[in-house]
Amino acid sequence: MTAVESAPVQAPAPASPIGISVPRKEDERLLRGDGQFTDDVAPAHLLEMAVARCPYPHARIVSIDTTAAEQVDGVRQILVGADVLARTEPLTVLRPVPGAPKLPYYALAQEVAAHEGQPVVSVVATSRHVAEDAIDLIEISYEPLPHVTNTIEALEPDAPVIHEGLLESNLLVSNPEGTGDPAARLAEADVVVSDRFHINRVTGLPMEPRAVVAQWRPGARVLTVHSSTQVPHLVRKQLAEVLRIDESSIRVTASDVGGGFGLKLGIYPEDVLAALHAMALRKPVKWVEDRMEHFRATTHAREAVHDFTIGATADGRITTMTNTYATDLGAWNSGFGSAQLSSVVFTGPYRVTEGHVERRVTVTNKTPIGAYRGYGQPEVNFPLERLVDRLARKLGMDPLELRERNMLRPEELPWKAVSGAVYDSGDYVRCLHMAAEAVDYAGLRRAGRGPRPDGRLVGVGLSSFVERTGYASARFLARRGSQFGAHESVTLRANRSGGVDLYTGVSSIGQSSETAFAQVVGAVLGIGYRAVRVHAGDTGDSPLNTGAFASRTMIAAAGALKEASERFREKTLRIAAFRLETDPAELDVADDAVVHRTDAALRLALSEVFSIAITGQGLPPGEEPGLEVTAQFEPPDAAYSFGTAAAVVAVDPDTGDFDIERFVLVHDAGTPVHPKIVEGQVRGGLVQGFGAALGEELRYDPDTGQLVNGSMLDYFAPTAADVPPIELLHTEVASPVTTFGVRGVGEVGTIPPGAAVANAICDALADLGVELTSLPLTPESVWRAIRDARAARD
């Protein structure tokens, strides 16, 4: 990891471990196989659930006969749509689409199933294989209905309306926003570039699939749900609403979660079904998703069609941008629904004062779309940055020069973008130049495109971006109908051993929050981070919180951790000062003891201080017993990360085959709490970004409406051998809106790969006039673009 000069930021403590890559607290248990994932939970008398799913993209359920299945030895219960309708409410939506009508989505299909893979019947038995065998005996009669799986065709007037009676068309809602008069600016622009861009449908493939274990204690009226989720407290909220029981009767735990990436936000039908079965049978019920189910039942992501336009003056000053895009919702509104951030950052890091963006949320007969790492930002970066390169060629300018001319400068920030987003701080041009210098951009320009002796052509491409991390405020979320807040909460509790127990509702999903949280507490308190035990993801002992998503965890949690630690430290020093007969201002916490600033012999072990607090024996007059602090923190605004990626490629102009020879990402995540974790998060995001850019795509047959590559054999996720060499550079500009100046980092890597590589390929093939407008970028798609460009020139 390369760190360059940083903007000054106030240190939280004189010997702060913030900014140091200490060994991760999670590693020992995970590497030893001692992690506890949902499938590791195996209570006595456990039953298992399987789900029968609709094989059609759109079908009326004519009849269901479970007679034969009920006779199978080991089957304990079978639920159909009518059972669910009688006992539950529709699944609630955590982040509704503004202005959209509600689509009643039940845990089991009612009269009509709207996508392949929608649950129709659930069976609980003594084992999963018994439940699966019983499903094979259930006779379900379907009447196939007209379907539509193409996003643009779904909006045509003659398209079959998927939710007749609720919607008049497949346009769920349109969300326009903007400022100024972009139409007038386009009319007077010297140069206009415009095109339609297709973003592929993908999925996140977490190592641990979705899983749930539900246990009901009827005497205590307590439902305990072990879930592989990013948001335990929000799952608790939704289950209470759907199951019609008090939230106080539900406990949700998520000890270790094997990846989430946005796919594990909120409840799914299977969570409700497992709870219903457990409550009826009074025995624990487990369901673990298999990979075939994952491809058809866990939310998909990304798919959208962008009609993007940029207007500019002859000297290269961008005057306006417009973007009308259809984002594919799938058949239902999932917990988080279709991506919204494509509208927020559609103007990128550029100085645009007039523009318009419109999101058209479109219903199709496909698996519902949900949040996925980046949540709209990778999708919009591709058309934006592709058109910036095209604009440069049309103007006869270098793409780097055009970007630099239009990028916002540090002194212009904070800047209110056309979408209303407020970019807090940053040095966008510096990242641009660092990326260019790292790949020797000037040298590549001097050397030319080739061809090389092997016939390949060389190209270099750039992609610049800003990324919203975290949320602006609860007020911002309320205006959009979101069912959660922007704050984070933590509890610190002293123990008699001299350590600190930290309770948080943030699940451990692989982002190393345990280590980072302990570092912050250690820094502010003055103790070693290993003395801080993090208890994560249990609604039974953690304060109410929002969860781990939207690159918000450290942005919101840092403030809560700092406040709780400061209050905890103040009381610790007051108790120690009374016992040592000195002033609290003369004392410091140093690792495992409170010590006098000038007399090292005057000290008191933390274990003794904490014991005094816990027992209440020996407290200063007026001091309440106990040493436990709960704090909440809400950031005043979102923090915007930023950066530039540069790619160097070699392309065979005859076959379309290409190699990514270099890929450099320069990014800024503010003050890094743990630099190695930051680097790991960025690299992980880049791998997923390359997957979506270069090979991954969920494809539906337009005639049958069925997913044609829903298995690990046919869905081309990258392996380690497929990932190009990655070089990372970092700047550190502290955000003025967050504690310690941190910015989010978990999603940044997914944003620039597609545009940077596409720009490099088009640069290599510029003499042929090749333009790429669709993802993923494959040798076949490049070859087709070469063929079409040559045909157009003949």
Short mmCIF file of N, CA and C in Angstrom, two decimals, residues 318-393:
data_model
loop_
_atom_site.label_atom_id
_atom_site.label_comp_id
_atom_site.label_asym_id
_atom_site.label_seq_id
_atom_site.Cartn_x
_atom_site.Cartn_y
_atom_site.Cartn_z
N ILE A 318 -17.52 20.99 -20.55
CA ILE A 318 -18.80 20.30 -20.48
C ILE A 318 -19.86 21.25 -19.93
N THR A 319 -20.95 21.40 -20.66
CA THR A 319 -22.00 22.34 -20.26
C THR A 319 -23.21 21.65 -19.64
N THR A 320 -23.45 20.40 -20.01
CA THR A 320 -24.62 19.71 -19.45
C THR A 320 -24.48 18.21 -19.65
N MET A 321 -25.21 17.47 -18.83
CA MET A 321 -25.33 16.03 -18.97
C MET A 321 -26.78 15.64 -18.73
N THR A 322 -27.26 14.66 -19.47
CA THR A 322 -28.58 14.08 -19.20
C THR A 322 -28.46 12.56 -19.24
N ASN A 323 -29.27 11.92 -18.43
CA ASN A 323 -29.25 10.45 -18.37
C ASN A 323 -30.64 9.95 -18.01
N THR A 324 -31.28 9.30 -18.98
CA THR A 324 -32.55 8.63 -18.72
C THR A 324 -32.28 7.14 -18.76
N TYR A 325 -32.54 6.46 -17.65
CA TYR A 325 -32.19 5.05 -17.62
C TYR A 325 -33.34 4.21 -17.06
N ALA A 326 -33.49 3.05 -17.69
CA ALA A 326 -34.45 2.06 -17.22
C ALA A 326 -33.69 1.05 -16.38
N THR A 327 -34.05 0.97 -15.12
CA THR A 327 -33.41 0.01 -14.22
C THR A 327 -34.38 -1.14 -13.97
N ASP A 328 -33.90 -2.35 -14.17
CA ASP A 328 -34.73 -3.54 -14.09
C ASP A 328 -34.96 -3.92 -12.64
N LEU A 329 -36.22 -3.91 -12.22
CA LEU A 329 -36.58 -4.27 -10.85
C LEU A 329 -36.71 -5.76 -10.65
N GLY A 330 -36.94 -6.52 -11.75
CA GLY A 330 -37.37 -7.89 -11.59
C GLY A 330 -38.87 -7.92 -11.33
N ALA A 331 -39.35 -9.01 -10.78
CA ALA A 331 -40.80 -9.18 -10.63
C ALA A 331 -41.36 -8.50 -9.39
N TRP A 332 -40.53 -8.29 -8.37
CA TRP A 332 -41.02 -7.73 -7.11
C TRP A 332 -40.03 -6.73 -6.56
N ASN A 333 -40.48 -5.92 -5.64
CA ASN A 333 -39.60 -4.99 -4.95
C ASN A 333 -38.96 -5.74 -3.79
N SER A 334 -37.65 -5.95 -3.86
CA SER A 334 -36.95 -6.63 -2.77
C SER A 334 -36.79 -5.66 -1.60
N GLY A 335 -36.09 -6.10 -0.56
CA GLY A 335 -35.93 -5.26 0.62
C GLY A 335 -35.33 -3.91 0.34
N PHE A 336 -34.41 -3.84 -0.62
CA PHE A 336 -33.78 -2.57 -0.97
C PHE A 336 -34.11 -2.11 -2.38
N GLY A 337 -34.69 -2.97 -3.19
CA GLY A 337 -35.14 -2.54 -4.51
C GLY A 337 -34.01 -2.18 -5.45
N SER A 338 -34.38 -1.55 -6.54
CA SER A 338 -33.41 -1.23 -7.59
C SER A 338 -32.49 -0.11 -7.15
N ALA A 339 -31.32 -0.06 -7.79
CA ALA A 339 -30.29 0.90 -7.42
C ALA A 339 -30.74 2.34 -7.62
N GLN A 340 -30.38 3.19 -6.66
CA GLN A 340 -30.74 4.60 -6.72
C GLN A 340 -29.54 5.52 -6.93
N LEU A 341 -28.33 5.03 -6.69
CA LEU A 341 -27.17 5.92 -6.73
C LEU A 341 -26.72 6.27 -8.13
N SER A 342 -27.27 5.61 -9.16
CA SER A 342 -26.96 6.04 -10.52
C SER A 342 -27.43 7.48 -10.74
N SER A 343 -28.49 7.87 -10.06
CA SER A 343 -28.96 9.25 -10.18
C SER A 343 -28.13 10.21 -9.36
N VAL A 344 -27.62 9.76 -8.23
CA VAL A 344 -26.92 10.65 -7.30
C VAL A 344 -25.58 11.12 -7.86
N VAL A 345 -24.83 10.23 -8.52
CA VAL A 345 -23.45 10.56 -8.95
C VAL A 345 -23.31 10.54 -10.46
N PHE A 346 -24.40 10.81 -11.21
CA PHE A 346 -24.32 10.64 -12.66
C PHE A 346 -23.41 11.66 -13.34
N THR A 347 -23.14 12.79 -12.69
CA THR A 347 -22.22 13.77 -13.29
C THR A 347 -20.77 13.54 -12.89
N GLY A 348 -20.51 12.52 -12.04
CA GLY A 348 -19.15 12.18 -11.69
C GLY A 348 -18.41 13.32 -11.01
N PRO A 349 -17.09 13.40 -11.19
CA PRO A 349 -16.29 14.43 -10.51
C PRO A 349 -16.19 15.72 -11.31
N TYR A 350 -17.14 15.94 -12.20
CA TYR A 350 -17.01 17.04 -13.15
C TYR A 350 -17.87 18.24 -12.76
N ARG A 351 -17.46 19.40 -13.26
CA ARG A 351 -18.08 20.68 -12.97
C ARG A 351 -19.28 20.87 -13.90
N VAL A 352 -20.40 20.29 -13.50
CA VAL A 352 -21.62 20.37 -14.30
C VAL A 352 -22.67 21.11 -13.47
N THR A 353 -23.22 22.19 -14.02
CA THR A 353 -24.18 23.00 -13.26
C THR A 353 -25.61 22.82 -13.72
N GLU A 354 -25.79 22.27 -14.92
CA GLU A 354 -27.14 22.05 -15.43
C GLU A 354 -27.23 20.63 -15.99
N GLY A 355 -28.26 19.92 -15.61
CA GLY A 355 -28.40 18.56 -16.09
C GLY A 355 -29.71 17.95 -15.64
N HIS A 356 -29.95 16.75 -16.13
CA HIS A 356 -31.21 16.06 -15.81
C HIS A 356 -30.94 14.56 -15.78
N VAL A 357 -31.52 13.90 -14.80
CA VAL A 357 -31.44 12.45 -14.71
C VAL A 357 -32.83 11.92 -14.37
N GLU A 358 -33.18 10.80 -14.97
CA GLU A 358 -34.49 10.19 -14.71
C GLU A 358 -34.33 8.68 -14.60
N ARG A 359 -34.75 8.17 -13.47
CA ARG A 359 -34.74 6.72 -13.25
C ARG A 359 -36.12 6.17 -13.53
N ARG A 360 -36.19 5.16 -14.41
CA ARG A 360 -37.46 4.53 -14.77
C ARG A 360 -37.40 3.09 -14.28
N VAL A 361 -38.06 2.83 -13.16
CA VAL A 361 -38.01 1.52 -12.52
C VAL A 361 -38.99 0.59 -13.25
N THR A 362 -38.43 -0.50 -13.79
CA THR A 362 -39.17 -1.34 -14.73
C THR A 362 -39.36 -2.75 -14.18
N VAL A 363 -40.58 -3.24 -14.25
CA VAL A 363 -40.92 -4.58 -13.76
C VAL A 363 -40.75 -5.59 -14.91
N THR A 364 -40.07 -6.69 -14.64
CA THR A 364 -39.92 -7.78 -15.60
C THR A 364 -40.15 -9.11 -14.90
N ASN A 365 -40.28 -10.18 -15.68
CA ASN A 365 -40.49 -11.52 -15.09
C ASN A 365 -39.16 -12.19 -14.80
N LYS A 366 -38.42 -11.57 -13.90
CA LYS A 366 -37.12 -12.10 -13.51
C LYS A 366 -36.96 -11.99 -11.99
N THR A 367 -35.95 -12.65 -11.48
CA THR A 367 -35.64 -12.59 -10.05
C THR A 367 -35.52 -11.13 -9.62
N PRO A 368 -36.08 -10.77 -8.46
CA PRO A 368 -36.00 -9.37 -8.03
C PRO A 368 -34.56 -8.86 -7.94
N ILE A 369 -34.42 -7.58 -8.24
CA ILE A 369 -33.14 -6.89 -8.12
C ILE A 369 -33.02 -6.33 -6.70
N GLY A 370 -31.81 -6.30 -6.19
CA GLY A 370 -31.57 -5.72 -4.88
C GLY A 370 -30.25 -4.99 -4.84
N ALA A 371 -29.83 -4.63 -3.65
CA ALA A 371 -28.56 -3.93 -3.48
C ALA A 371 -27.41 -4.87 -3.80
N TYR A 372 -26.36 -4.30 -4.35
CA TYR A 372 -25.12 -5.03 -4.60
C TYR A 372 -23.99 -4.01 -4.60
N ARG A 373 -22.91 -4.35 -4.06
CA ARG A 373 -21.71 -3.52 -3.89
C ARG A 373 -21.61 -2.40 -4.94
N GLY A 374 -21.85 -1.19 -4.52
CA GLY A 374 -21.82 -0.04 -5.42
C GLY A 374 -23.18 0.55 -5.68
N TYR A 375 -24.21 -0.30 -5.73
CA TYR A 375 -25.62 0.09 -5.73
C TYR A 375 -25.92 1.24 -6.71
N GLY A 376 -25.57 1.04 -7.97
CA GLY A 376 -25.89 2.02 -9.00
C GLY A 376 -24.70 2.82 -9.46
N GLN A 377 -23.63 2.86 -8.70
CA GLN A 377 -22.48 3.68 -9.06
C GLN A 377 -21.60 3.03 -10.14
N PRO A 378 -21.35 1.73 -10.10
CA PRO A 378 -20.65 1.11 -11.24
C PRO A 378 -21.46 1.22 -12.52
N GLU A 379 -22.79 1.10 -12.39
CA GLU A 379 -23.66 1.12 -13.57
C GLU A 379 -23.58 2.45 -14.32
N VAL A 380 -23.56 3.56 -13.59
CA VAL A 380 -23.57 4.87 -14.26
C VAL A 380 -22.17 5.32 -14.65
N ASN A 381 -21.16 4.81 -13.97
CA ASN A 381 -19.80 5.18 -14.33
C ASN A 381 -19.44 4.72 -15.73
N PHE A 382 -19.98 3.58 -16.15
CA PHE A 382 -19.65 3.04 -17.47
C PHE A 382 -20.12 3.98 -18.59
N PRO A 383 -21.40 4.36 -18.67
CA PRO A 383 -21.79 5.27 -19.75
C PRO A 383 -21.14 6.65 -19.64
N LEU A 384 -21.01 7.17 -18.43
CA LEU A 384 -20.41 8.49 -18.25
C LEU A 384 -18.98 8.52 -18.78
N GLU A 385 -18.16 7.61 -18.31
CA GLU A 385 -16.75 7.63 -18.69
C GLU A 385 -16.51 7.18 -20.13
N ARG A 386 -17.37 6.33 -20.65
CA ARG A 386 -17.26 5.99 -22.08
C ARG A 386 -17.54 7.23 -22.93
N LEU A 387 -18.54 8.01 -22.56
CA LEU A 387 -18.86 9.19 -23.36
C LEU A 387 -17.82 10.30 -23.19
N VAL A 388 -17.20 10.39 -22.02
CA VAL A 388 -16.13 11.38 -21.86
C VAL A 388 -15.00 11.09 -22.84
N ASP A 389 -14.63 9.83 -22.99
CA ASP A 389 -13.60 9.47 -23.97
C ASP A 389 -14.06 9.77 -25.39
N ARG A 390 -15.31 9.46 -25.68
CA ARG A 390 -15.82 9.71 -27.03
C ARG A 390 -15.86 11.21 -27.32
N LEU A 391 -16.23 11.99 -26.32
CA LEU A 391 -16.23 13.43 -26.47
C LEU A 391 -14.82 13.95 -26.77
N ALA A 392 -13.83 13.40 -26.07
CA ALA A 392 -12.45 13.82 -26.30
C ALA A 392 -12.03 13.56 -27.75
N ARG A 393 -12.36 12.37 -28.26
CA ARG A 393 -12.00 12.06 -29.65
C ARG A 393 -12.71 13.00 -30.62
#
